Amino acid sequence: MGILLLASGVYAGGGSAGWLWMGSCTLSSPVLPISFLFWLLLVTPGAWAAGYEMGFDGFFLGRIDYQDKLLRKKELKMEEVWRASASLKPPIADLFTGVLPHTYDPPENLCWDVLCGNSPIMEDPRSPQYNADTWVSYFLQLASLQQQYYRTNFHYEDANMWFKNMDKLIRLVNEQQAEGSKVHVLYSTPTCYLWELNKANLTWSVKEDDFFPYADGPHMFWTGYFSSRPALKRYERLGYNFLQVCNQLEALAGPAANVGPYGTGDSAPLKEAMAVLQHHDAVTGTARQNVVNDYARQLAAGWRPCEVLVSNALARLSYYKQNFSFCRELNISICPVSQNSEQFQVTVYNPLGRKVHQMVRLPVSEGMFFVKDPNGKTVPSNYIRATFDSETGLLMKIENMEQNISLPVSQGFFWYNASTGDEKSTQASGAYIFRPSHLEPLPVSRWPRIHQVKTALVQEIHQNFSAWCSQVLRLYPGQRHLELEWTVGPIPVRDNSGKEVISRFNTPMKTNGQFYTDSNGREILKRRRDLRPTWRLNQTEPVAGNYYPVNTRIYISDGHMQLTVVTDRSQGGSSLKDGSLELMVHRRLLVDDERGLVEPLMDSGTGKIVRGRHLVLLSSVSDAAERHRLLVEKEVLAPQVVLAQGDGIPYYSQAAPRMQFSGLRQDLPPQVHLLTLARWGPKMVLLRLEHQFTVTEDSRGNLSSPVTLNLQNLFQVFTITDLQETTLAANQPLSRASRLKWITNTGPTSYPAPSKLDPTSVTLQPMEIRTFVARVQWQEFS
């Protein structure tokens, strides 16, 4: 048998494992590696749906639930094929997945680093510290133990210490082959390991659910970080929104977006800041406060060059140069241009590929303002009605007047008292861990103070639950959802109680312990209270052990009607009782959970007070998917509002200003999402199109059917002169992508060759993403 020891490095090529490596594979065919003993990788479960389409051959993750891992060892399922979508025909969403034997650490006692205390290998028999025989014997025991479980980055600071001891260990262990040992040790890579597994022609089981939620011991559920640092999570979502606007306008306006009347515009700084923010201790909210502050600083610094780019592009596309202004603090009703001007212009850019109706809210000074749109059209009447209890001031009922559906719904704010440890476990609630001290949360207030605002444009109920918790429930004409805008913080902790604040919705719906959450904004996963689909759960934390990540939506259904809550950032959520939904909106804790942060989650500075929105949809099950998918698309990629004060001047002396403009010749079908439109070089653009419906969820119409587009004639401002389809990462042509083929226990899988690309007829299957690099010619003004 063979043991693979990993060396670090960099790899840049085609199909590979989810890893960076350097070097060539040196395994001979008869050697079947049993697994890795040294790992340099941590991968957070969840980002698995796109692995195949990016060209990866394998995916290795460190953290899965400790109970799940014990069962996998017993059943030899530490390695499987992960099937990420029921809509995409295998193997499009299949990815070989391995669970690391020691999370992302080396085996116990084999850590040679400045952060470890293990003794180095001493092979001189004359030395009093001689221990070579002990190390070799121990290593062979580990190899034998690990072989029983497989069919076949924090401890890496000092490379010299590692390689000096590993070189010795490899040589000493291989010398035992002369004594009959069958273990052969060598440096290798995950890619080589995958190739050897693939050559064995084994049949692999298939996993179709995910790995959430994760616990590394009883009472130790990593479900707190789903909600930690909600201000940073919202800032990241806004950053994504603005980056896509910036990317699109850079592609539509061409070189004029980068150098124009407002200066030099650049999308790269915001791209880089957003990339850094995807670190597993960044957007998760598990970094220290000073590091979180720096993430926010980098994001703010990247914003300004994109604002210049957007200004250049808007002037070029509208044929009109104005004194553009961006109101970054609209969430707290601050916008100097609208507040201090008697007259101003509003430009709204819609980054979606279809028309949307959007109410724009701007703070203004006292007085009367007349608002004119390009067509002067009015907005249709209401579709939804909300009723409130006159005694408690709480929401009491939601009605969908369009479908004649009514549901009693109560909503309020509660807080879990964060555990600091008890007789069952010393585990405390912290940045990573969610562990309430009691199963039932406490109400912030049972009787909020309320007042009503009613105008022709909006109806609002203002609820004041406490000095640190309030909410505005809002309905606009023509709106098919109820908007709940909540403000929470600073959470008081002078009573020495850490608090984890939730918004809870209670209904009489019979939901049989089931609820649904999204996976990275795409697939919808069924959740069952106190149940895991592939292994038997011994539930030790009935609250935290039933929390799941909610990236964009969570819903419950009784088979006839569906209640969906759309979020404006990633949060933790659950349904702990039939007919109930809850989302954690903020948390402030007094004790560290001992997972590496080494400070309590206090969220100081501007992160102490958080404002956000929940959008509530009530509809029949038959059209619920259409409603929540299109609403989420509009929420994630909201229109960008840009203001201008005073008069402008023509961009071209002989051209009248454009009051309206579209980069598309016609709207995209509702099931097609324009996922990416970005400059990809001096004369190139990157285009990704996504079918955003699954194969079964639209039972009324054809939104779950394949859709065909003509890309050749899609855009107004440039002509596509050449089109090439690539992998999802756009780093290699699809025609040249080569991946390992795996045998699964679900039956044979076909691997059709990519068909010849016809730009006038590009078909998207349900849930499919197709990626293209296009050579373009931008239109000149005439």
PDB file of N, CA, C and O in Angstrom, residues 518-543:
ATOM      1  N   ASP A 518     -32.503  27.806   1.105  1.00  0.00           N
ATOM      2  CA  ASP A 518     -31.768  27.801  -0.155  1.00  0.00           C
ATOM      3  C   ASP A 518     -30.324  27.400   0.077  1.00  0.00           C
ATOM      4  O   ASP A 518     -29.795  27.483   1.193  1.00  0.00           O
ATOM      5  N   SER A 519     -29.671  26.956  -0.967  1.00  0.00           N
ATOM      6  CA  SER A 519     -28.251  26.624  -0.943  1.00  0.00           C
ATOM      7  C   SER A 519     -27.526  27.576  -1.878  1.00  0.00           C
ATOM      8  O   SER A 519     -27.643  27.472  -3.100  1.00  0.00           O
ATOM      9  N   ASN A 520     -26.817  28.538  -1.304  1.00  0.00           N
ATOM     10  CA  ASN A 520     -26.081  29.539  -2.089  1.00  0.00           C
ATOM     11  C   ASN A 520     -26.968  30.275  -3.083  1.00  0.00           C
ATOM     12  O   ASN A 520     -26.528  30.666  -4.160  1.00  0.00           O
ATOM     13  N   GLY A 521     -28.242  30.459  -2.732  1.00  0.00           N
ATOM     14  CA  GLY A 521     -29.145  31.223  -3.572  1.00  0.00           C
ATOM     15  C   GLY A 521     -29.654  30.481  -4.790  1.00  0.00           C
ATOM     16  O   GLY A 521     -30.361  31.070  -5.616  1.00  0.00           O
ATOM     17  N   ARG A 522     -29.359  29.174  -4.911  1.00  0.00           N
ATOM     18  CA  ARG A 522     -29.770  28.432  -6.114  1.00  0.00           C
ATOM     19  C   ARG A 522     -30.711  27.281  -5.765  1.00  0.00           C
ATOM     20  O   ARG A 522     -31.915  27.407  -5.848  1.00  0.00           O
ATOM     21  N   GLU A 523     -30.166  26.165  -5.395  1.00  0.00           N
ATOM     22  CA  GLU A 523     -31.001  25.011  -5.080  1.00  0.00           C
ATOM     23  C   GLU A 523     -31.779  25.249  -3.781  1.00  0.00           C
ATOM     24  O   GLU A 523     -31.356  26.017  -2.908  1.00  0.00           O
ATOM     25  N   ILE A 524     -32.913  24.561  -3.650  1.00  0.00           N
ATOM     26  CA  ILE A 524     -33.704  24.584  -2.429  1.00  0.00           C
ATOM     27  C   ILE A 524     -33.595  23.212  -1.768  1.00  0.00           C
ATOM     28  O   ILE A 524     -33.792  22.182  -2.428  1.00  0.00           O
ATOM     29  N   LEU A 525     -33.256  23.190  -0.482  1.00  0.00           N
ATOM     30  CA  LEU A 525     -33.058  21.937   0.240  1.00  0.00           C
ATOM     31  C   LEU A 525     -34.124  21.760   1.310  1.00  0.00           C
ATOM     32  O   LEU A 525     -34.410  22.689   2.077  1.00  0.00           O
ATOM     33  N   LYS A 526     -34.718  20.555   1.346  1.00  0.00           N
ATOM     34  CA  LYS A 526     -35.691  20.252   2.385  1.00  0.00           C
ATOM     35  C   LYS A 526     -34.964  19.956   3.694  1.00  0.00           C
ATOM     36  O   LYS A 526     -33.983  19.216   3.727  1.00  0.00           O
ATOM     37  N   ARG A 527     -35.451  20.547   4.789  1.00  0.00           N
ATOM     38  CA  ARG A 527     -34.898  20.299   6.116  1.00  0.00           C
ATOM     39  C   ARG A 527     -35.969  19.619   6.971  1.00  0.00           C
ATOM     40  O   ARG A 527     -37.157  19.929   6.861  1.00  0.00           O
ATOM     41  N   ARG A 528     -35.532  18.706   7.811  1.00  0.00           N
ATOM     42  CA  ARG A 528     -36.436  18.033   8.733  1.00  0.00           C
ATOM     43  C   ARG A 528     -35.920  18.244  10.150  1.00  0.00           C
ATOM     44  O   ARG A 528     -34.743  18.007  10.446  1.00  0.00           O
ATOM     45  N   ARG A 529     -36.811  18.686  11.017  1.00  0.00           N
ATOM     46  CA  ARG A 529     -36.436  18.949  12.401  1.00  0.00           C
ATOM     47  C   ARG A 529     -35.913  17.669  13.059  1.00  0.00           C
ATOM     48  O   ARG A 529     -36.537  16.610  12.975  1.00  0.00           O
ATOM     49  N   ASP A 530     -34.738  17.792  13.685  1.00  0.00           N
ATOM     50  CA  ASP A 530     -34.100  16.683  14.420  1.00  0.00           C
ATOM     51  C   ASP A 530     -33.828  15.474  13.533  1.00  0.00           C
ATOM     52  O   ASP A 530     -33.868  14.326  14.004  1.00  0.00           O
ATOM     53  N   LEU A 531     -33.528  15.707  12.266  1.00  0.00           N
ATOM     54  CA  LEU A 531     -33.281  14.592  11.363  1.00  0.00           C
ATOM     55  C   LEU A 531     -32.192  14.944  10.360  1.00  0.00           C
ATOM     56  O   LEU A 531     -32.111  16.083   9.895  1.00  0.00           O
ATOM     57  N   ARG A 532     -31.350  13.964  10.049  1.00  0.00           N
ATOM     58  CA  ARG A 532     -30.376  14.090   8.981  1.00  0.00           C
ATOM     59  C   ARG A 532     -30.691  13.015   7.940  1.00  0.00           C
ATOM     60  O   ARG A 532     -30.940  11.860   8.294  1.00  0.00           O
ATOM     61  N   PRO A 533     -30.690  13.340   6.658  1.00  0.00           N
ATOM     62  CA  PRO A 533     -31.139  12.395   5.635  1.00  0.00           C
ATOM     63  C   PRO A 533     -30.326  11.116   5.544  1.00  0.00           C
ATOM     64  O   PRO A 533     -30.863  10.072   5.165  1.00  0.00           O
ATOM     65  N   THR A 534     -29.032  11.150   5.857  1.00  0.00           N
ATOM     66  CA  THR A 534     -28.177   9.991   5.595  1.00  0.00           C
ATOM     67  C   THR A 534     -27.583   9.356   6.840  1.00  0.00           C
ATOM     68  O   THR A 534     -26.812   8.412   6.736  1.00  0.00           O
ATOM     69  N   TRP A 535     -27.910   9.888   8.027  1.00  0.00           N
ATOM     70  CA  TRP A 535     -27.404   9.256   9.248  1.00  0.00           C
ATOM     71  C   TRP A 535     -28.308   9.613  10.420  1.00  0.00           C
ATOM     72  O   TRP A 535     -29.034  10.594  10.390  1.00  0.00           O
ATOM     73  N   ARG A 536     -28.275   8.749  11.442  1.00  0.00           N
ATOM     74  CA  ARG A 536     -29.162   8.910  12.589  1.00  0.00           C
ATOM     75  C   ARG A 536     -28.555   9.902  13.569  1.00  0.00           C
ATOM     76  O   ARG A 536     -27.449   9.703  14.062  1.00  0.00           O
ATOM     77  N   LEU A 537     -29.305  10.945  13.871  1.00  0.00           N
ATOM     78  CA  LEU A 537     -28.818  12.028  14.729  1.00  0.00           C
ATOM     79  C   LEU A 537     -29.152  11.765  16.186  1.00  0.00           C
ATOM     80  O   LEU A 537     -30.291  11.445  16.522  1.00  0.00           O
ATOM     81  N   ASN A 538     -28.159  11.914  17.044  1.00  0.00           N
ATOM     82  CA  ASN A 538     -28.391  11.984  18.485  1.00  0.00           C
ATOM     83  C   ASN A 538     -28.398  13.465  18.839  1.00  0.00           C
ATOM     84  O   ASN A 538     -27.354  14.079  19.001  1.00  0.00           O
ATOM     85  N   GLN A 539     -29.598  14.034  18.956  1.00  0.00           N
ATOM     86  CA  GLN A 539     -29.737  15.483  19.107  1.00  0.00           C
ATOM     87  C   GLN A 539     -29.424  15.911  20.537  1.00  0.00           C
ATOM     88  O   GLN A 539     -30.074  15.488  21.483  1.00  0.00           O
ATOM     89  N   THR A 540     -28.400  16.760  20.694  1.00  0.00           N
ATOM     90  CA  THR A 540     -28.022  17.273  22.015  1.00  0.00           C
ATOM     91  C   THR A 540     -28.370  18.745  22.183  1.00  0.00           C
ATOM     92  O   THR A 540     -28.348  19.253  23.302  1.00  0.00           O
ATOM     93  N   GLU A 541     -28.667  19.438  21.077  1.00  0.00           N
ATOM     94  CA  GLU A 541     -29.020  20.855  21.128  1.00  0.00           C
ATOM     95  C   GLU A 541     -30.239  21.074  20.232  1.00  0.00           C
ATOM     96  O   GLU A 541     -30.113  21.346  19.038  1.00  0.00           O
ATOM     97  N   PRO A 542     -31.460  20.973  20.774  1.00  0.00           N
ATOM     98  CA  PRO A 542     -32.669  21.045  19.943  1.00  0.00           C
ATOM     99  C   PRO A 542     -32.845  22.364  19.202  1.00  0.00           C
ATOM    100  O   PRO A 542     -33.557  22.406  18.198  1.00  0.00           O
ATOM    101  N   VAL A 543     -32.231  23.445  19.692  1.00  0.00           N
ATOM    102  CA  VAL A 543     -32.332  24.728  18.982  1.00  0.00           C
ATOM    103  C   VAL A 543     -31.185  24.852  17.983  1.00  0.00           C
ATOM    104  O   VAL A 543     -31.396  24.887  16.769  1.00  0.00           O
TER     105      VAL A 543
END
